XYZ file of C-alpha atoms in Angstrom:
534
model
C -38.673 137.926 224.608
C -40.684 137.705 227.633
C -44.273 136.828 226.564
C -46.787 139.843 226.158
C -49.913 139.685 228.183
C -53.248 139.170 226.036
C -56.245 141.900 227.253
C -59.833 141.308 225.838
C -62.455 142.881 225.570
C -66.201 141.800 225.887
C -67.798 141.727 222.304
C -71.303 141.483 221.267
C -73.215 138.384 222.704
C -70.675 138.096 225.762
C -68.118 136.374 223.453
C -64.530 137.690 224.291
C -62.468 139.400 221.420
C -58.768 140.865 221.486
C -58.649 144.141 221.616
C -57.567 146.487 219.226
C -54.642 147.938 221.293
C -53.298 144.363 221.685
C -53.075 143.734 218.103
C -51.132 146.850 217.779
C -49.017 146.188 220.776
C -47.960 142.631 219.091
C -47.370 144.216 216.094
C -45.006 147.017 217.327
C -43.037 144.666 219.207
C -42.619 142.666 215.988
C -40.907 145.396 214.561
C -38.660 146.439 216.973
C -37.459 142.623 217.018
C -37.401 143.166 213.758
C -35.254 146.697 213.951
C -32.812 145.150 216.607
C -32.404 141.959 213.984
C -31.565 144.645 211.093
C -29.015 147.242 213.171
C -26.635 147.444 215.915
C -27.599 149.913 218.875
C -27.102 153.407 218.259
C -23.826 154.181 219.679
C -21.816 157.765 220.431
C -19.472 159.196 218.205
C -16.333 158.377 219.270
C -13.048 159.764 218.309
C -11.195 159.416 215.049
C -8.253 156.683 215.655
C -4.389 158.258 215.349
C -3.527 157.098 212.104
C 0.479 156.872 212.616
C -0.461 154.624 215.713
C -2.966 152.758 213.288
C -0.343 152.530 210.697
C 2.242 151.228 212.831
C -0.229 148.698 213.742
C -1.289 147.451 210.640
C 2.144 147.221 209.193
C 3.521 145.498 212.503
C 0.336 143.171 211.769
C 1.885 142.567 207.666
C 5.469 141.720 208.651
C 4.476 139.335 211.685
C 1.444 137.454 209.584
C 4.041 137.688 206.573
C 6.123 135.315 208.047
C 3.932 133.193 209.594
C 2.119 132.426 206.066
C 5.550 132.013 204.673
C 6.599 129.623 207.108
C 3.249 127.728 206.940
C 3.764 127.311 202.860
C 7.447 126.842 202.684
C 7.541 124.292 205.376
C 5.026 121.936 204.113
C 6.267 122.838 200.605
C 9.633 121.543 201.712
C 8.328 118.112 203.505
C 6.439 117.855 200.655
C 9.332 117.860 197.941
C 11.707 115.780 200.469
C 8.607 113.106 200.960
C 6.576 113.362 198.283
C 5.057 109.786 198.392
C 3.639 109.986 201.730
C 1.236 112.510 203.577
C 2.860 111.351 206.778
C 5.791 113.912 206.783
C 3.291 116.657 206.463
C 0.482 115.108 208.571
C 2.624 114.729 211.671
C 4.081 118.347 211.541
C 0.738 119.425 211.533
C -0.182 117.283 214.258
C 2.512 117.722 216.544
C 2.280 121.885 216.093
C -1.606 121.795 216.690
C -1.540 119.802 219.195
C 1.523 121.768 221.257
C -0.849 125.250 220.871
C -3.687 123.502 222.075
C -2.226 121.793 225.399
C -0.523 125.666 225.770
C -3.091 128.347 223.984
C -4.580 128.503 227.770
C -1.475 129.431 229.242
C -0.462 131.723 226.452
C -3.934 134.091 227.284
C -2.707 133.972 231.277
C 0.461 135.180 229.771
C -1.189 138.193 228.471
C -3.324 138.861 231.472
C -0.667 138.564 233.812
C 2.559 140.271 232.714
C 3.492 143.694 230.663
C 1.551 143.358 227.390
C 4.763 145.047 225.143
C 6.869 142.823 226.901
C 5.265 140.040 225.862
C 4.381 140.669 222.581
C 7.949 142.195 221.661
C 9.630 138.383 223.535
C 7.157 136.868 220.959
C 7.983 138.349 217.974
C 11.940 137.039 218.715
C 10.430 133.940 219.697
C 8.710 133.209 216.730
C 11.416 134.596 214.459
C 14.379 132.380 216.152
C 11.943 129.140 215.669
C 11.485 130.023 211.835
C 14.894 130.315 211.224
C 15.372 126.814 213.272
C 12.781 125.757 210.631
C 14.327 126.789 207.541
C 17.756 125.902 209.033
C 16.481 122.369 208.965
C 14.757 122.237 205.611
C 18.344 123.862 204.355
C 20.458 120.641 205.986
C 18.371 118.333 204.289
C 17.695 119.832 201.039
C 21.576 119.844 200.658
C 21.392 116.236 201.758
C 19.009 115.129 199.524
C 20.899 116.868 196.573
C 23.752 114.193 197.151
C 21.715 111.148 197.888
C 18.710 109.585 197.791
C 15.942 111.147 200.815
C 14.230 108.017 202.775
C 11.532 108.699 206.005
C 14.117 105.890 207.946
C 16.811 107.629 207.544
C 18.255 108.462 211.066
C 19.840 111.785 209.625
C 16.070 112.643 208.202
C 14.109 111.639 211.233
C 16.536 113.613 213.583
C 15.915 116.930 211.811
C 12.368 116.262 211.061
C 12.244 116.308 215.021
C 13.923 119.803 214.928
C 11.847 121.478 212.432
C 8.884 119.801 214.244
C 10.216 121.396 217.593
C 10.901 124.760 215.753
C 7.364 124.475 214.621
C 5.705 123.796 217.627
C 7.490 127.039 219.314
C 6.245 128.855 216.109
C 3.114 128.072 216.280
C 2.540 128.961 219.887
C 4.329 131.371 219.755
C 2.226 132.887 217.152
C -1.047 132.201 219.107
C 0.021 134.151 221.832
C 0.751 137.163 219.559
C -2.849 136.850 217.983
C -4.087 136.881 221.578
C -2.151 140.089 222.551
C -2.772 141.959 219.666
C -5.531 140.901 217.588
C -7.764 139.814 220.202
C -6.422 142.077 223.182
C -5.402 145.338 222.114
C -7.741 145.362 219.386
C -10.807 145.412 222.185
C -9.000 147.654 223.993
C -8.030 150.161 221.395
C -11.582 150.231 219.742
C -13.048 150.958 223.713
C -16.866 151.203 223.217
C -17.216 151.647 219.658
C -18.154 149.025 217.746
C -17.542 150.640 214.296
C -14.232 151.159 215.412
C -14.134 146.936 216.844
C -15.883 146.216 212.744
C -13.113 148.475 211.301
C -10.050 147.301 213.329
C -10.875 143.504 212.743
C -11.544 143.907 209.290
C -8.337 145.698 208.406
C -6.296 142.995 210.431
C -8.283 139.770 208.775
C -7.251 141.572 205.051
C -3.902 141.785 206.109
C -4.425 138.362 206.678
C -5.718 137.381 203.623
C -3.428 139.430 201.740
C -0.595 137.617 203.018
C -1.975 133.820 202.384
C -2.611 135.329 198.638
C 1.233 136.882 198.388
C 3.118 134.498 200.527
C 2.802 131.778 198.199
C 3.229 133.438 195.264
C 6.532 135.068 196.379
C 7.936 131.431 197.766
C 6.724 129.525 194.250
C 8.718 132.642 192.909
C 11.625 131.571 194.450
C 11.494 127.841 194.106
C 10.805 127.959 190.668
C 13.216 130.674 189.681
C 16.203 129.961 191.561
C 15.813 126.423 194.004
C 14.497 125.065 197.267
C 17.620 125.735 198.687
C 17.747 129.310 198.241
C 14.097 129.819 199.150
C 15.458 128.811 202.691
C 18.246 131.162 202.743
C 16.391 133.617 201.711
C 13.292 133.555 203.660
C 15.609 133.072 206.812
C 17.387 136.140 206.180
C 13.566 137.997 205.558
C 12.793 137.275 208.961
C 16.201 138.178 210.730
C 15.663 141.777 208.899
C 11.658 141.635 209.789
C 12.937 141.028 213.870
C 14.291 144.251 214.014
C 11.793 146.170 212.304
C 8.750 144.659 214.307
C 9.852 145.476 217.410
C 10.164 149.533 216.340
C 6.739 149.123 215.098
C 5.094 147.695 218.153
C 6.791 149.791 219.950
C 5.898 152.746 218.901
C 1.833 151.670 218.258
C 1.985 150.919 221.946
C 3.139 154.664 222.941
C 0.525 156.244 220.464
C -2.618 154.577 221.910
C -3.186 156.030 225.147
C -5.975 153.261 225.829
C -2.737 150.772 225.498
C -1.199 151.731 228.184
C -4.332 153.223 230.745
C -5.235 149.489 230.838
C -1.830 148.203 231.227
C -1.936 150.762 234.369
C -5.040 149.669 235.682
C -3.845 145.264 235.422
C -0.922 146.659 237.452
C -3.025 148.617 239.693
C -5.587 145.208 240.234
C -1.878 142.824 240.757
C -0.476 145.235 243.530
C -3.857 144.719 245.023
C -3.814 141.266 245.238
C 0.486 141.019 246.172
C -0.298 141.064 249.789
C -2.123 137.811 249.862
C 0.111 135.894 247.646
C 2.736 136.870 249.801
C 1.006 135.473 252.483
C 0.040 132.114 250.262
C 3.994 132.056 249.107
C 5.453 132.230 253.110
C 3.212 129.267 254.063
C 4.010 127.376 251.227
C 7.847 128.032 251.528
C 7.316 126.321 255.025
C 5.964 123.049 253.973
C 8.848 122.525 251.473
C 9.743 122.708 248.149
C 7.947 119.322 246.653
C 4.805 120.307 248.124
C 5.292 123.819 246.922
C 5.391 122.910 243.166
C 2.325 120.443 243.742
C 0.767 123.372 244.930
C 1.594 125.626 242.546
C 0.490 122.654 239.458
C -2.792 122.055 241.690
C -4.073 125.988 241.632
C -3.300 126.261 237.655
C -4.855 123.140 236.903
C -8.131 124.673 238.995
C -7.506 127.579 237.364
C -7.824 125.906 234.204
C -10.621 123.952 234.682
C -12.466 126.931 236.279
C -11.674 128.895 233.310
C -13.200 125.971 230.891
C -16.414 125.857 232.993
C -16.904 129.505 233.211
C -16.520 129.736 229.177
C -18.304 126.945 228.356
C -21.347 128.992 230.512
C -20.822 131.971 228.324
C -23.785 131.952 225.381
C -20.818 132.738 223.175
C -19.601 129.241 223.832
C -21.574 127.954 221.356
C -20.506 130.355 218.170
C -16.637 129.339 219.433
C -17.510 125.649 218.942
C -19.369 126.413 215.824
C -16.149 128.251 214.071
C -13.607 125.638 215.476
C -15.733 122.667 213.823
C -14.684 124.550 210.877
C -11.305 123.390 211.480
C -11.869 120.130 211.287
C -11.110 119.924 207.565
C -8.823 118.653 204.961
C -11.331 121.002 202.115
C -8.976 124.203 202.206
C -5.442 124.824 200.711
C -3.104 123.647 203.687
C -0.636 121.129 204.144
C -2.535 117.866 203.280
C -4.335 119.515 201.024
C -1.354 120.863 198.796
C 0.399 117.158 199.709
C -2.598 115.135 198.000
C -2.584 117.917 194.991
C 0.924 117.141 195.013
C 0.345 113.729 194.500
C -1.753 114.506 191.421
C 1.086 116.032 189.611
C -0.079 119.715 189.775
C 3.038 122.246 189.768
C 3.661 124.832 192.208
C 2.487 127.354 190.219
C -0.319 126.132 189.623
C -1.610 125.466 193.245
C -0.024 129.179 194.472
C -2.259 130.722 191.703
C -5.445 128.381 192.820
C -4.425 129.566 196.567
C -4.383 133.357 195.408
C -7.555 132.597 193.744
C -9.018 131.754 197.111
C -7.879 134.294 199.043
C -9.111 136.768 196.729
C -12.781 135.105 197.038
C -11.668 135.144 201.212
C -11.072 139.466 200.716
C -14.709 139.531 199.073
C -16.070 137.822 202.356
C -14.231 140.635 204.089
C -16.107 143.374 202.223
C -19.335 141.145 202.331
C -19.278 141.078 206.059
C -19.641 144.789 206.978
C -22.540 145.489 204.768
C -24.374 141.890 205.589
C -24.252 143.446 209.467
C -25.351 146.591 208.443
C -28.233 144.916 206.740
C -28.890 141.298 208.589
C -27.159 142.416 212.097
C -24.421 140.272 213.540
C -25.896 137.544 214.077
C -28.032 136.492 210.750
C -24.963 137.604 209.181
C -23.109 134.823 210.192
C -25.521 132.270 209.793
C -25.924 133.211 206.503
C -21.969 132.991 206.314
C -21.285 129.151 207.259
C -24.638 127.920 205.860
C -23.096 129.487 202.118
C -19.502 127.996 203.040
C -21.998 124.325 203.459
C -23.812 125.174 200.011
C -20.302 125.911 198.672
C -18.736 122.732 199.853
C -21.558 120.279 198.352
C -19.627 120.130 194.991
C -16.182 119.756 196.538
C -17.003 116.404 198.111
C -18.731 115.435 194.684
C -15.847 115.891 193.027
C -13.655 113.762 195.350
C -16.008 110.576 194.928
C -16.869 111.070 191.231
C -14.493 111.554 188.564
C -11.411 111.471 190.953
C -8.641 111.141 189.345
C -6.330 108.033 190.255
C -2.535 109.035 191.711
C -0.534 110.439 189.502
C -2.693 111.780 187.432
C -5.221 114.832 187.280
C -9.101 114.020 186.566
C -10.802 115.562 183.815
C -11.949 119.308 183.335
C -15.525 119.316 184.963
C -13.665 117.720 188.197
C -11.174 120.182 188.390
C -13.946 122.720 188.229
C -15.948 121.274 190.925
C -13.355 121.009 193.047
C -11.371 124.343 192.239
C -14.288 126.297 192.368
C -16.285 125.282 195.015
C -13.475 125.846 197.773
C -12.876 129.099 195.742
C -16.922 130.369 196.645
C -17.015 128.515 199.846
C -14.336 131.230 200.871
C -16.473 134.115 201.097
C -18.826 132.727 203.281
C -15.957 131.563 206.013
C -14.262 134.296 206.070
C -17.414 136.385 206.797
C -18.344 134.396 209.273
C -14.978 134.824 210.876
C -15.475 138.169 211.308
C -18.893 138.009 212.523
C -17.596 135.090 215.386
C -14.670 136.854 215.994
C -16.903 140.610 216.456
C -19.288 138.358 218.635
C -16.410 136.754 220.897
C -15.210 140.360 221.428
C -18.459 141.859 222.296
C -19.131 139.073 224.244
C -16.166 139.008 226.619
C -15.364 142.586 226.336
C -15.428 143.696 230.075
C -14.135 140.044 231.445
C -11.405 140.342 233.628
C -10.117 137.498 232.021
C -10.779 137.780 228.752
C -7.481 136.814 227.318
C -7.708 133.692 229.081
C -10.518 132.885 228.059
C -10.158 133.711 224.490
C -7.482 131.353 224.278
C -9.343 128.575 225.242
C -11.033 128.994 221.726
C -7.865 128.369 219.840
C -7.362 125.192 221.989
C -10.666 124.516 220.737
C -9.393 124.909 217.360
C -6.268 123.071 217.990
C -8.501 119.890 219.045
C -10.021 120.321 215.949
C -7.190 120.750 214.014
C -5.261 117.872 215.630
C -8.506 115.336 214.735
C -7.628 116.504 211.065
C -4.232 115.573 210.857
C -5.587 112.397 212.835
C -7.510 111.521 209.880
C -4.814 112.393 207.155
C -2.257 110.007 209.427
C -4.551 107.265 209.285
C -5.811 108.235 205.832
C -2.292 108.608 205.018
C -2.618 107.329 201.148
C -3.736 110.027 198.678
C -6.307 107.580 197.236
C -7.636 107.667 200.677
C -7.958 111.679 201.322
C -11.630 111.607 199.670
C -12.755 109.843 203.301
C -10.895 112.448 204.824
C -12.834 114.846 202.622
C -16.595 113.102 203.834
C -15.363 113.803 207.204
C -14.950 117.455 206.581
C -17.625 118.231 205.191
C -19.584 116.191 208.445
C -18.058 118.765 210.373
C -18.274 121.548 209.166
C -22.096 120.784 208.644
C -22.089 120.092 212.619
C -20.722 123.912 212.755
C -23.464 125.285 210.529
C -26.025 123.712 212.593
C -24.350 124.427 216.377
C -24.627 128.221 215.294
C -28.467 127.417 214.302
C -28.526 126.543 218.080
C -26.442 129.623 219.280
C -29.072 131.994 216.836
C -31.848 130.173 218.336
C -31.151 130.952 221.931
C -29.939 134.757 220.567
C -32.916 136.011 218.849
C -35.776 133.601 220.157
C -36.421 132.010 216.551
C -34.356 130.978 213.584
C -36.709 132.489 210.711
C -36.803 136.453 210.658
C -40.451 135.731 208.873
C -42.947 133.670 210.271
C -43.781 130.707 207.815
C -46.929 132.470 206.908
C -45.149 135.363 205.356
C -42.916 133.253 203.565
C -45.784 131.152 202.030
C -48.621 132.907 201.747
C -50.764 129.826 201.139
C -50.078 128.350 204.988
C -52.145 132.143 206.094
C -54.910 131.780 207.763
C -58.063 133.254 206.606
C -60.109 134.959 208.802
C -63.366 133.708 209.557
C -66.558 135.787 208.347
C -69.209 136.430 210.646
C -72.256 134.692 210.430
């Protein structure tokens, strides 16, 4: 806040004296920081959502995040099984998938501002279905393989399917990215218009879909696996998806017809394109002139500008630094994903066993969900989430204790008051990320809500995620040893204490000050007495 003029007032003896009206001035602004800290402007009442286009939604939302939380388990599960004395397998997967979405996540969002938005949701949604069933396909061939003889990493029929589920996953995974952008992030904004109740309400219903699936996903593959075999699992789960395909595209189909605001802004893009065809006709005959080679250099030259212009104009947005706080939460091996169930793996635990631990932390994850709302009603949207990641950092404390005291050596699992440590810390540190997900994913929205680019530039925060998901599996391919993961572990929890204390920065330059008390209030023994007169 812009500082507030003093005004004095001659006292007895010529000695100057604030006045009384500036005292009360000071102290009214305090609370109305204060008010604007607590609450979100008032906004109008805006009208009731149509639930059958809600429903639609929300169920198109299931089956798609469904299958990618399937796929994410039962892949890893299945390199996992077919390699289980190395995190390599597992590690390079990861790597190679993370690090496709992040070269691509940027042209994904142009993909969304610049063509139909049911078009390219509905060619996602095969996409991503075909490259799961290329997936499972894989896991299938070598499952059967392994059955008849003995699995090695060298083996030229191992490493040339690897490469194909690695290629299926890389399409997946980008594939998926782009449908986050187009629906969650997109039409989301758009559907909610300018009611933020409605923005609080839509992402929370959409991240406890989310949640629910990474609780029931694993459950029903471990099902399956441990009931029947592997090798079923893959049939099966291929032949979910093929059956999902169909029904997905009804779905978003018919959510896209039911929300008027869908389709208005689909009407105005178009309307801002047909302005601009003129002059890229004009740009296209002059380049058609100078010849095809010089054309495509052209064409790679304006979308690498484009690119770059797009990084510098996000990285000026104040949001910029809540993105980079949420993606150094990426950065770590301390959450139940693929090197994470690998190195359990390692310690003997059964798949049971780690689907149930999994379930457990998804159920702390819905808890953050229900946490968030009422923390923003009472904090605002901004304390909220610091008090979010700063828990998730309290949360994580005993987690790396555990991996450097009373580990357990390979093979075997450490004692009872390890297990705890380790269980339950990631189990509490839960609520505290996932409420901050939804406060830095309400924030991003808010932020870039009337950008004409904000698809694009919402992507670039998943490539920000990507980097720091590829400088995990960097660390677990180096670290590839599961006696080595607890390094891997230290380095986690170094980031995601960077990320707890970038968002100090980002509340800092938000609200003016990081404490909603002065010290004085907190301790009363730092007030300052007033002086008597004498």
């Amino acid at each position: 806040m812009p500082p507030v003029a003093e005004n004095h007032s001659l006292g007895s003896g010529g000695q100057v004296h604030p006045s009384s009206s500036t005292r009360s001035t000071t102290v009214a602004s305090q609370h109305e920081v204060q008010a604007q800290d607590r609450a979100e402007p008032e906004e109008a009442v805006a009208p009731p959502l149509d639930c059958l286009a809600l429903a639609n939604l929300l169920v198109q939302h299931f089956s798609n995040s469904w299958g990618q939380r399937t796929a994410e388990f039962a892949v890893y599960l299945f390199l996992v099984t077919l390699f289980p004395d190395t995190l390599l397998p597992a590690s390079i997967y990861g790597f190679a998938t993370t690090g496709s979405a992040m070269v691509l996540s940027g042209w994904a969002g142009k993909l969304v501002d610049d063509h139909h938005n049911l078009r390219v949701v509905r060619a996602s949604i095969v996409v991503v279905k075909l490259a799961a069933c290329i997936m499972y396909a894989g896991s299938l061939v070598l499952l059967y393989h392994e059955r008849n003889s003995i699995m090695s990493w060298n083996m030229p029929l191992s490493s040339g399917i690897f490469a194909l589920i690695v290629a299926g996953g890389c399409v997946h995974n980008l594939a998926g990215v782009t449908i986050s952008v187009a629906v969650e992030r997109d039409w989301v904004t758009t559907i909610a218009g300018t009611s933020p109740t409605h923005l609080t309400t839509l992402n929370t219903y959409m991240r406890r879909i989310d949640l629910l699936c990474k609780l029931l996903a694993p459950f029903f593959v471990s099902l399956l696996t441990s009931a029947a075999s592997y090798r079923f699992a893959a049939i099966l789960l291929c032949g979910v998806d093929v059956v999902c395909l169909v029904f997905e595209l009804i779905w978003t189909e018919i959510s896209y017809r039911r929300f008027p605001a869908l389709q208005e802004a689909q009407t105005s893009k178009e309307a801002a394109q047909r302005a601009d065809v003129r002059e890229e006709r004009t740009r296209e005959h002059s380049r058609t002139s100078l010849g095809m080679h010089l054309c495509i250099w052209t064409a790679i030259s304006r979308r690498m500008k484009a690119t770059l212009l797009d990084w510098h104009e996000f990285s000026r947005e104040p949001v910029f630094l809540s993105s980079l706080a949420i993606s150094s939460l990426y950065m770590t091996v301390l959450s139940f994903d693929g090197t994470m169930l690998s190195y359990l793996k390692a310690h003997t635990y059964s798949d049971a066993f780690l689907a149930g631990i999994r379930g457990l932390n998804v159920l702390a994850g819905l808890l953050g969900t229900l946490a968030m709302p009422l923390m923003e009603r009472k904090l605002g949207l901004v304390r909220a989430g610091n008090w979010s990641i700063w828990s998730e950092v309290l949360c994580l404390l005993p987690v790396l204790i555990a991996f450097f005291v009373g580990a357990p050596s390979d093979g075997s699992q450490g004692p009872a008051w390890n297990a705890t440590l380790l269980f339950g810390g990631m189990m509490l540190s839960r609520i505290g990320l996932w409420a901050f997900d939804l406060c830095q994913l309400k924030e991003l929205q808010l932020a870039l809500a009337t950008h004409p680019r904000r698809n694009s530039l919402t992507a670039l925060q998943y490539s920000l995620q990507n980097v720091a998901d590829m400088l995990r599996y960097t660390l677990t391919i180096i670290l590839s040893r599961p006696s080595q993961f607890k390094y891997a572990a230290l380095a986690s929890f170094i980031s995601v204490c960077t990320g707890a204390l970038t968002y100090l920065v980002y509340v800092k330059n938000q609200r003016g000050h990081l404490l909603h008390h002065s010290l004085e209030d907190l301790i009363p023994l730092l007030k300052r007495r007033p002086r008597r007169a004498g």
